[in-house]
Tab-separated table of N, CA and C in Angstrom:
chain	number	residue	atom	x	y	z
Z	7	MET	N	109.575	68.400	30.904
Z	7	MET	CA	109.827	68.411	32.308
Z	7	MET	C	110.992	67.843	32.703
Z	8	LEU	N	111.558	68.164	33.379
Z	8	LEU	CA	112.896	67.299	34.166
Z	8	LEU	C	112.595	66.192	34.936
Z	9	VAL	N	113.384	65.103	34.948
Z	9	VAL	CA	113.695	64.761	35.741
Z	9	VAL	C	115.109	64.193	36.220
Z	10	SER	N	115.080	64.036	37.479
Z	10	SER	CA	116.284	63.621	38.370
Z	10	SER	C	116.756	62.053	38.336
Z	11	ILE	N	117.743	61.854	37.907
Z	11	ILE	CA	117.909	60.383	37.778
Z	11	ILE	C	119.329	60.252	38.607
Z	12	VAL	N	119.007	59.509	40.088
Z	12	VAL	CA	119.883	59.900	41.145
Z	12	VAL	C	120.512	57.952	41.202
Z	13	ILE	N	121.823	58.073	41.118
Z	13	ILE	CA	122.199	56.343	41.168
Z	13	ILE	C	123.621	56.705	41.991
Z	14	PRO	N	123.474	55.335	43.286
Z	14	PRO	CA	124.312	55.345	44.313
Z	14	PRO	C	125.559	54.465	43.563
Z	15	CYS	N	126.480	54.893	42.844
Z	15	CYS	CA	127.575	54.113	42.582
Z	15	CYS	C	128.533	53.451	43.425
Z	16	TYR	N	128.598	52.223	43.491
Z	16	TYR	CA	129.510	51.173	44.452
Z	16	TYR	C	130.324	50.098	43.212
Z	17	TYR	N	131.422	50.901	42.871
Z	17	TYR	CA	132.462	49.710	42.270
Z	17	TYR	C	131.950	49.832	40.882
Z	18	SER	N	131.581	50.663	40.287
Z	18	SER	CA	130.778	50.656	39.288
Z	18	SER	C	131.217	51.591	37.965
Z	19	GLU	N	132.777	50.975	37.940
Z	19	GLU	CA	133.606	51.634	36.618
Z	19	GLU	C	133.264	51.478	35.083
Z	20	LYS	N	132.793	49.824	35.593
Z	20	LYS	CA	132.305	49.109	34.117
Z	20	LYS	C	131.004	49.458	33.801
Z	21	THR	N	130.562	49.632	34.511
Z	21	THR	CA	128.572	49.939	34.110
Z	21	THR	C	128.483	50.699	34.189
Z	22	ILE	N	128.901	52.358	34.724
Z	22	ILE	CA	128.034	53.709	35.173
Z	22	ILE	C	127.844	53.998	33.820
Z	23	ARG	N	128.707	54.362	32.339
Z	23	ARG	CA	128.731	55.013	31.582
Z	23	ARG	C	127.642	53.970	30.893
Z	24	LYS	N	127.509	52.956	30.918
Z	24	LYS	CA	126.172	52.551	29.608
Z	24	LYS	C	124.881	53.124	30.618
Z	25	VAL	N	125.138	52.891	31.665
Z	25	VAL	CA	123.609	52.967	32.003
Z	25	VAL	C	122.990	54.360	31.690
Z	26	VAL	N	123.865	55.009	32.317
Z	26	VAL	CA	123.652	57.049	31.701
Z	26	VAL	C	123.411	57.101	30.038
Z	27	GLU	N	124.505	56.250	29.736
Z	27	GLU	CA	124.122	56.705	27.843
Z	27	GLU	C	122.664	55.750	27.309
Z	28	LEU	N	122.625	54.729	28.377
Z	28	LEU	CA	121.007	54.103	27.948
Z	28	LEU	C	119.751	54.859	28.192
Z	29	VAL	N	119.824	55.288	29.567
Z	29	VAL	CA	118.895	56.275	29.754
Z	29	VAL	C	118.963	57.597	29.590
Z	30	MET	N	120.122	57.861	28.346
Z	30	MET	CA	119.759	59.013	27.663
Z	30	MET	C	119.101	59.070	26.354
Z	31	ASP	N	119.109	58.017	25.673
Z	31	ASP	CA	118.778	56.768	24.535
Z	31	ASP	C	117.277	57.001	25.367
Z	32	GLU	N	116.905	56.815	26.239
Z	32	GLU	CA	115.511	56.923	26.428
Z	32	GLU	C	114.954	57.772	26.488
Z	33	PHE	N	115.261	58.851	27.158
Z	33	PHE	CA	115.005	60.232	26.821
Z	33	PHE	C	115.072	61.235	25.720
Z	34	ARG	N	115.569	60.499	24.545
Z	34	ARG	CA	115.849	61.541	23.581
Z	34	ARG	C	114.546	60.652	22.660
Z	35	LYS	N	113.888	59.116	23.273
Z	35	LYS	CA	112.645	58.581	22.159
Z	35	LYS	C	111.586	59.501	23.095
Z	36	ASN	N	111.174	60.282	23.874
Z	36	ASN	CA	110.084	60.816	24.861
Z	36	ASN	C	110.583	62.539	24.505
Z	37	GLU	N	109.551	63.096	23.580
Z	37	GLU	CA	109.380	64.262	23.872
Z	37	GLU	C	109.231	64.897	25.072
Z	38	GLY	N	109.308	66.328	25.348
Z	38	GLY	CA	108.795	67.034	26.405
Z	38	GLY	C	109.376	66.649	27.592
Z	39	TYR	N	110.454	65.730	27.890
Z	39	TYR	CA	111.468	65.182	28.887
Z	39	TYR	C	112.699	65.464	28.682
Z	40	GLU	N	113.098	65.958	29.834
Z	40	GLU	CA	114.867	65.663	30.125
Z	40	GLU	C	115.249	65.435	31.368
Z	41	CYS	N	116.647	65.076	31.083
Z	41	CYS	CA	117.268	64.160	32.287
Z	41	CYS	C	118.471	65.076	32.804
Z	42	GLU	N	118.459	64.610	34.221
Z	42	GLU	CA	119.611	65.091	34.699
Z	42	GLU	C	119.969	63.650	35.523
Z	43	PHE	N	121.590	63.796	35.927
Z	43	PHE	CA	121.750	62.595	36.607
Z	43	PHE	C	122.528	63.207	37.872
Z	44	VAL	N	122.491	62.376	38.959
Z	44	VAL	CA	123.508	62.867	39.647
Z	44	VAL	C	123.864	61.779	40.537
Z	45	LEU	N	125.353	61.179	40.272
Z	45	LEU	CA	126.092	60.003	40.445
Z	45	LEU	C	126.822	60.161	41.552
Z	46	VAL	N	126.476	59.447	42.482
Z	46	VAL	CA	127.095	59.411	43.823
Z	46	VAL	C	128.007	58.468	43.956
Z	47	ASN	N	129.461	58.726	44.423
Z	47	ASN	CA	130.526	57.203	44.486
Z	47	ASN	C	130.474	57.152	46.146
Z	48	ASP	N	130.014	55.935	46.323
Z	48	ASP	CA	129.803	55.703	47.682
Z	48	ASP	C	130.772	54.972	48.174
Z	49	GLY	N	132.187	55.754	47.972
Z	49	GLY	CA	133.267	55.133	48.919
Z	49	GLY	C	133.952	54.165	47.598
Z	50	SER	N	133.653	53.987	46.578
Z	50	SER	CA	134.619	52.738	45.960
Z	50	SER	C	136.002	53.424	45.781
Z	51	LYS	N	136.885	52.088	45.972
Z	51	LYS	CA	138.451	52.425	45.673
Z	51	LYS	C	138.955	52.319	44.414
Z	52	ASP	N	138.159	51.365	43.049
Z	52	ASP	CA	138.673	51.212	42.133
Z	52	ASP	C	138.407	52.925	41.058
Z	53	LYS	N	137.823	52.915	40.114
Z	53	LYS	CA	138.239	54.258	39.319
Z	53	LYS	C	136.559	55.098	39.263
Z	54	THR	N	135.454	54.436	39.765
Z	54	THR	CA	134.323	54.901	39.572
Z	54	THR	C	134.593	56.253	39.530
Z	55	TYR	N	134.691	57.067	40.768
Z	55	TYR	CA	134.690	58.678	40.515
Z	55	TYR	C	135.094	58.801	39.318
Z	56	GLU	N	136.479	58.808	39.030
Z	56	GLU	CA	137.124	59.201	37.985
Z	56	GLU	C	135.748	58.507	36.343
Z	57	GLU	N	135.334	57.972	36.047
Z	57	GLU	CA	134.144	57.190	35.305
Z	57	GLU	C	133.202	58.972	35.528
Z	58	ILE	N	132.912	58.672	36.778
Z	58	ILE	CA	132.061	60.217	37.139
Z	58	ILE	C	132.375	61.107	36.611
Z	59	LYS	N	133.616	61.686	36.477
Z	59	LYS	CA	134.055	63.001	36.205
Z	59	LYS	C	134.112	63.137	34.786
Z	60	SER	N	134.627	62.557	34.173
Z	60	SER	CA	134.555	61.970	32.563
Z	60	SER	C	132.769	62.032	32.307
Z	61	LEU	N	132.243	61.490	32.772
Z	61	LEU	CA	130.729	61.773	31.992
Z	61	LEU	C	130.077	62.856	32.394
Z	62	GLY	N	130.990	63.758	33.311
Z	62	GLY	CA	130.290	65.001	33.726
Z	62	GLY	C	130.875	65.646	32.491
Z	63	ARG	N	132.115	65.748	32.342
Z	63	ARG	CA	132.956	66.450	31.224
Z	63	ARG	C	132.282	66.651	29.855
Z	64	GLN	N	131.641	65.073	29.768
Z	64	GLN	CA	131.242	64.961	28.604
Z	64	GLN	C	129.642	65.202	28.533
Z	65	TYR	N	129.270	65.036	29.373
Z	65	TYR	CA	127.467	65.679	29.692
Z	65	TYR	C	127.211	66.633	30.207
Z	66	PRO	N	126.931	67.765	30.362
Z	66	PRO	CA	126.890	68.885	31.186
Z	66	PRO	C	125.616	68.737	32.050
Z	67	ASN	N	124.451	67.645	31.783
Z	67	ASN	CA	123.339	67.353	32.564
Z	67	ASN	C	123.970	66.144	33.705
Z	68	VAL	N	124.949	65.792	33.883
Z	68	VAL	CA	125.775	65.117	34.869
Z	68	VAL	C	126.316	66.007	36.084
Z	69	CYS	N	126.502	65.173	37.273
Z	69	CYS	CA	126.555	65.947	38.340
Z	69	CYS	C	127.198	64.336	39.136
Z	70	GLY	N	128.504	64.903	39.440
Z	70	GLY	CA	128.916	63.637	40.049
Z	70	GLY	C	129.343	64.006	41.723
Z	71	VAL	N	129.298	63.337	42.779
Z	71	VAL	CA	129.372	63.480	43.902
Z	71	VAL	C	130.324	62.740	44.763
Z	72	ASN	N	130.856	63.149	45.590
Z	72	ASN	CA	132.146	61.897	46.007
Z	72	ASN	C	131.990	61.597	47.476
Z	73	LEU	N	131.475	60.777	48.264
Z	73	LEU	CA	131.390	60.015	49.141
Z	73	LEU	C	132.831	60.426	49.610
Z	74	MET	N	133.520	60.299	51.340
Z	74	MET	CA	134.440	60.173	51.259
Z	74	MET	C	134.786	58.414	52.125
Z	75	ARG	N	133.746	58.100	52.638
Z	75	ARG	CA	133.833	56.647	52.791
Z	75	ARG	C	132.409	56.063	52.376
Z	76	ASN	N	132.196	54.752	52.434
Z	76	ASN	CA	130.916	53.970	52.020
Z	76	ASN	C	129.555	54.323	53.217
Z	77	PHE	N	128.770	54.841	52.522
Z	77	PHE	CA	127.742	55.361	53.587
Z	77	PHE	C	126.765	53.904	53.590
Z	78	GLY	N	126.417	53.536	52.214
Z	78	GLY	CA	125.687	52.775	51.923
Z	78	GLY	C	124.265	52.658	50.926
Z	79	GLN	N	123.711	52.635	50.122
Z	79	GLN	CA	122.681	53.033	49.051
Z	79	GLN	C	122.300	53.896	49.634
Z	80	HIS	N	121.393	53.654	50.440
Z	80	HIS	CA	120.507	54.956	51.461
Z	80	HIS	C	120.979	55.854	51.790
Z	81	ASN	N	122.085	56.079	52.126
Z	81	ASN	CA	122.462	57.419	52.683
Z	81	ASN	C	123.392	58.098	51.388
Z	82	ALA	N	123.455	57.216	50.314
Z	82	ALA	CA	123.687	58.134	48.845
Z	82	ALA	C	122.966	58.127	48.441
Z	83	LEU	N	122.088	57.575	48.007
Z	83	LEU	CA	120.382	58.480	47.699
Z	83	LEU	C	120.145	60.072	48.410
Z	84	MET	N	120.469	59.495	49.507
Z	84	MET	CA	119.661	60.868	50.385
Z	84	MET	C	120.958	62.325	50.034
Z	85	ALA	N	122.090	61.488	49.938
Z	85	ALA	CA	122.966	62.709	49.426
Z	85	ALA	C	122.571	63.390	48.345
Z	86	ALA	N	122.053	62.697	47.183
Z	86	ALA	CA	122.001	62.963	45.957
Z	86	ALA	C	120.676	64.104	45.900
Z	87	LEU	N	120.004	63.177	46.912
Z	87	LEU	CA	118.905	64.799	46.814
Z	87	LEU	C	119.248	65.512	46.828
Z	88	GLN	N	120.295	66.377	47.700
Z	88	GLN	CA	120.604	67.482	47.575
Z	88	GLN	C	120.700	68.069	46.480
Z	89	TYR	N	121.234	67.409	45.499
Z	89	TYR	CA	121.667	68.181	44.089
Z	89	TYR	C	120.631	68.194	42.796
Z	90	THR	N	119.589	67.558	43.342
Z	90	THR	CA	118.548	67.351	42.152
Z	90	THR	C	117.004	68.486	41.926
Z	91	ASN	N	117.218	68.992	40.969
Z	91	ASN	CA	116.371	70.111	40.210
Z	91	ASN	C	115.096	69.847	39.464
Z	92	GLY	N	114.947	68.247	39.485
Z	92	GLY	CA	113.915	67.841	38.699
Z	92	GLY	C	112.476	67.988	39.141
Z	93	ASP	N	111.707	67.624	38.280
Z	93	ASP	CA	110.224	68.020	38.881
Z	93	ASP	C	110.084	66.573	39.210
Z	94	TYR	N	110.818	65.340	39.004
Z	94	TYR	CA	110.505	63.900	39.675
Z	94	TYR	C	112.241	63.294	39.856
Z	95	VAL	N	111.916	62.705	40.546
Z	95	VAL	CA	113.472	62.098	41.016
Z	95	VAL	C	113.152	60.424	41.033
Z	96	LEU	N	114.306	59.880	40.170
Z	96	LEU	CA	114.385	58.423	40.118
Z	96	LEU	C	115.438	58.053	40.259
Z	97	GLY	N	114.989	57.258	41.663
Z	97	GLY	CA	116.403	55.985	42.100
Z	97	GLY	C	116.596	54.999	41.186
Z	98	MET	N	118.014	54.913	40.925
Z	98	MET	CA	118.410	53.902	40.102
Z	98	MET	C	119.560	53.022	40.627
Z	99	ASP	N	119.590	51.845	40.116
Z	99	ASP	CA	120.975	51.102	40.103
Z	99	ASP	C	121.845	51.352	39.293
Z	100	ASP	N	123.344	51.050	39.862
Z	100	ASP	CA	124.676	51.431	39.116
Z	100	ASP	C	124.593	50.118	37.693
Z	101	ASP	N	123.955	49.098	38.440
Z	101	ASP	CA	124.146	47.617	37.415
Z	101	ASP	C	122.905	47.016	36.583
Z	102	MET	N	121.825	48.209	36.692
Z	102	MET	CA	120.949	47.917	35.334
Z	102	MET	C	119.869	47.320	36.265
Z	103	GLN	N	119.889	46.677	36.835
Z	103	GLN	CA	119.157	45.635	37.731
Z	103	GLN	C	117.679	46.478	37.310
Z	104	THR	N	117.622	47.477	37.233
Z	104	THR	CA	115.949	47.823	36.979
Z	104	THR	C	116.529	48.725	35.249
Z	105	HIS	N	116.481	47.787	34.155
Z	105	HIS	CA	116.760	48.402	32.779
Z	105	HIS	C	116.052	49.940	32.293
Z	106	PRO	N	116.904	50.642	31.640
Z	106	PRO	CA	116.675	52.223	31.396
Z	106	PRO	C	115.387	52.105	30.504
Z	107	SER	N	114.961	50.999	29.911
Z	107	SER	CA	113.578	50.409	29.244
Z	107	SER	C	112.487	51.026	29.341
Z	108	GLN	N	113.225	50.845	31.230
Z	108	GLN	CA	111.415	50.575	31.783
Z	108	GLN	C	111.043	52.354	32.550
Z	109	ILE	N	112.232	52.647	32.377
Z	109	ILE	CA	111.573	54.283	32.904
Z	109	ILE	C	110.180	55.119	33.051
Z	110	PHE	N	110.438	54.968	31.515
Z	110	PHE	CA	109.287	55.493	31.387
Z	110	PHE	C	107.536	55.352	31.966
Z	111	LYS	N	107.811	53.719	32.352
Z	111	LYS	CA	106.529	52.913	32.800
Z	111	LYS	C	106.199	53.735	34.260
Z	112	LEU	N	107.601	53.638	34.680
Z	112	LEU	CA	107.677	54.201	35.566
Z	112	LEU	C	107.390	56.236	36.028
Z	113	VAL	N	107.612	56.891	35.331
Z	113	VAL	CA	107.358	58.428	35.013
Z	113	VAL	C	105.639	58.320	34.609
Z	114	HIS	N	105.905	57.664	33.871
Z	114	HIS	CA	103.771	57.929	33.616
Z	114	HIS	C	103.082	57.346	34.825
């Protein structure tokens, strides 16, 4: 089963890698599930999109979207939905407000 993880990213150059890698760790522990990521840079002026592109080069299941300006979290989530392929779609924050260890509580 494929789960699409969509994450609006706003000034998250220092946090997004950790979020993605912790989520991947959780999926490795749960047989029968795979994940893909749609990371949306919501107008950040730091190196958030460069970090998203780096993750995309490193991991084939990471897709990056770069919005031309800040549209807000809800619009970034809506933009991400255009790129998902999963059986389930899960929105997450870029700062681990919901810790990746809680993902399968939501999925189940």
